Amino acid sequence: MSEILKVDSINVYYGAIHAIKDVSFSVHEGEIVTLIGANGAGKSTILQTVSGLLRSKTGVVRFCDEDISHTAAYKIVEKGLAQVPEGRRIFLQMTVEENLEMGAYTQAPSGVDADLAMVYEQFPRLKERRRQIAGTLSGGEQQMLAMGRALMSHPRLLMLDEPSMGLAPILVEQIFEIIRDMHKKGTTILLVEQNAQMALSVADRAYVLETGSIILSGTGAELAASDSVRKAYLGG
Amino acid sequence: MEFLSYLISGISLGSIYAIIALGYTMVYGIAKMLNFAHGDVIMVGGYISFCVVTYLGLPGWLSVVVAMLVCTALGILIEGLAYKPLRQAPSLAVLITAIGVSYFLQNSALLIWGASPKVYTPIVSGQIEMFGGSLKISWVTVVTVVICFIIAVGLTSFISKSRMGKAMRACSEDKGAAQLMGINVNRTISTTFAIGSALAAVAGVLLCSFSPSLMPTTGSMPGIKAFTAAVFGGIGSIPGAFLGGILLGIIESLAKAYISTQLSNAILFAVLIIVLLVRPAGLLGKYVPEKV
Ligand SMILES: Nc1ncnc2c1ncn2[C@@H]1O[C@H](COP(=O)(O)OP(=O)(O)O)[C@@H](O)[C@H]1O
Ligand SMILES: [Mg+2]
């Protein structure tokens, strides 16, 4: 399996705050990799650095063997990397369908209708609500919209930042079901979660992040069985 | 009949304010900044049109096209040189820069065209008489209102339907998320300035056709009033800019006619203050609390 994403000793700062310290990890084609860690560990900072919204002071981010450390965020999307950001960040004043169209911004306009049909097939709820203003959707529907919107760009790698955040347990199950499904259809996934249990259950491999550094890594099953992970993240 | 003629002249004056207000409101909506130099782009548009007609002897309509092209380029240049480097800067720094750009444009005009007013030849002349001559409407008035209407329809459908228009709305809501969609935010902002400045050129030509004396400060007062109109209608809202502009024009025209010419501006701003006390977000604006 080839490495689709390779992050090599990145260091990210917010002013004087050293938020990410020498972090390295990789994602192979076809995998689900998860990055778990407590609130404030630096998970979102890492994803934003990969997608180009933040910059690393040192180190390299490589996507499909290409250095994207200095590539503009909007150009990284064109290369096939999509991010579902923390808190969804859908366009609340635009309609559901317009949000999906924005997701297809990098695609040829001629293919957009087929892609809409594909997303609506996966998320029938969005089809029912296609003309509705996105701000009026429920939390779970907004998360589905955010995921559908990212799929519109046909990503080779999809990064999800806490997709389960703020959702009722039944919806969390549903979101993870969708993640498995997207993976089965061939999308490589980098998943960031505070919900370590769910994340480890779907992941091929996992990294544990603590105050900006990776302290552990292994297969999902290994980490789920590890004592320190159980104590710190799985409630004993 | 007198009232009707004041009302009509108010609507046409207001149409000009509306066209200018669009530039303020679109730039505010997307770049989240107040471009105080916008009024001076109007003045530049007026001078360009004047020069094309006077020195090149070309027809008035062609001078409008040239003025639009020059102002579009000017708007893109101003944004790229003065505002783009300040994207991450505090909004106060951007505001002061905008005031600086405004003075720069006025003084450049002073240097190029001198301080004495130029006499602008209106692009259309003559008037229509109705009701046996008791109601006279100048062609400039008619043209102004028609152009404003065309811009209203065109711009609204551009923003709601086109790819770039949707990208603009996305940027106005969340620039980070817009970038994650693959939208080039810098190009979107630059396009917004281009559109606003092209409209400013149109406004400049119409303004000079109403009051033909053209000076380096010609754009200041209409600029401030149009900014007021944008705030009045709800800054960031395109329908708000039209409504605010036209209402402001009507208030000004009626206040001049029935109350006092000297006091008309004071009355105008008093109305604005009252409206903002009652509706802080303006007539059509959405009140969005600042995110902490
Ligand atoms: N915009 C910011 N300015 C300053 N510090 C920030 C900013 N965003 C995040 N941080 C800090 O960086 C660290 C990592 O944050 P984040 O990546 O959001 O963590 P996580 O996603 O794991 O909860 C935290 O200590 C947080 O306080
Ligand atoms: Mg986070």
XYZ file of C-alpha atoms in Angstrom, chain A residues 51 53 73-74 77-78 83 85 89-94 98 101-107 149, chain B residues 160 163-164 166-167 169-171 173-185 187 286:
46
model
C -5.261 21.200 4.577
C -5.298 26.671 6.606
C -5.398 25.697 0.831
C -7.757 25.986 -2.143
C -8.496 20.628 -2.439
C -7.957 20.328 -6.193
C -11.649 18.155 5.099
C -13.914 20.722 9.667
C -18.866 24.860 9.193
C -21.525 24.412 6.557
C -22.773 27.611 4.939
C -25.764 28.266 7.173
C -27.426 30.884 4.980
C -27.194 28.861 1.799
C -25.942 25.135 -2.728
C -22.484 22.653 -5.078
C -19.790 24.516 -3.163
C -18.293 21.145 -2.345
C -18.020 20.539 -6.088
C -16.333 23.879 -6.718
C -13.154 22.233 -8.003
C -15.055 19.835 -10.285
C -20.267 18.378 0.759
C -27.959 33.943 -6.328
C -20.860 30.048 -9.592
C -18.870 33.138 -8.634
C -22.327 31.545 -4.769
C -18.617 31.524 -3.986
C -21.777 34.167 -0.458
C -19.706 31.273 0.837
C -16.733 33.595 1.459
C -20.086 33.401 5.647
C -16.856 31.546 6.348
C -13.579 32.142 4.507
C -11.864 29.107 6.016
C -14.636 26.760 4.983
C -14.730 28.412 1.547
C -11.042 27.598 1.080
C -11.738 24.007 2.069
C -14.172 23.905 -0.873
C -11.371 24.938 -3.204
C -12.534 28.541 -3.517
C -9.756 31.055 -4.128
C -10.774 33.633 -1.518
C -9.702 36.107 -6.230
C -29.607 40.476 10.013
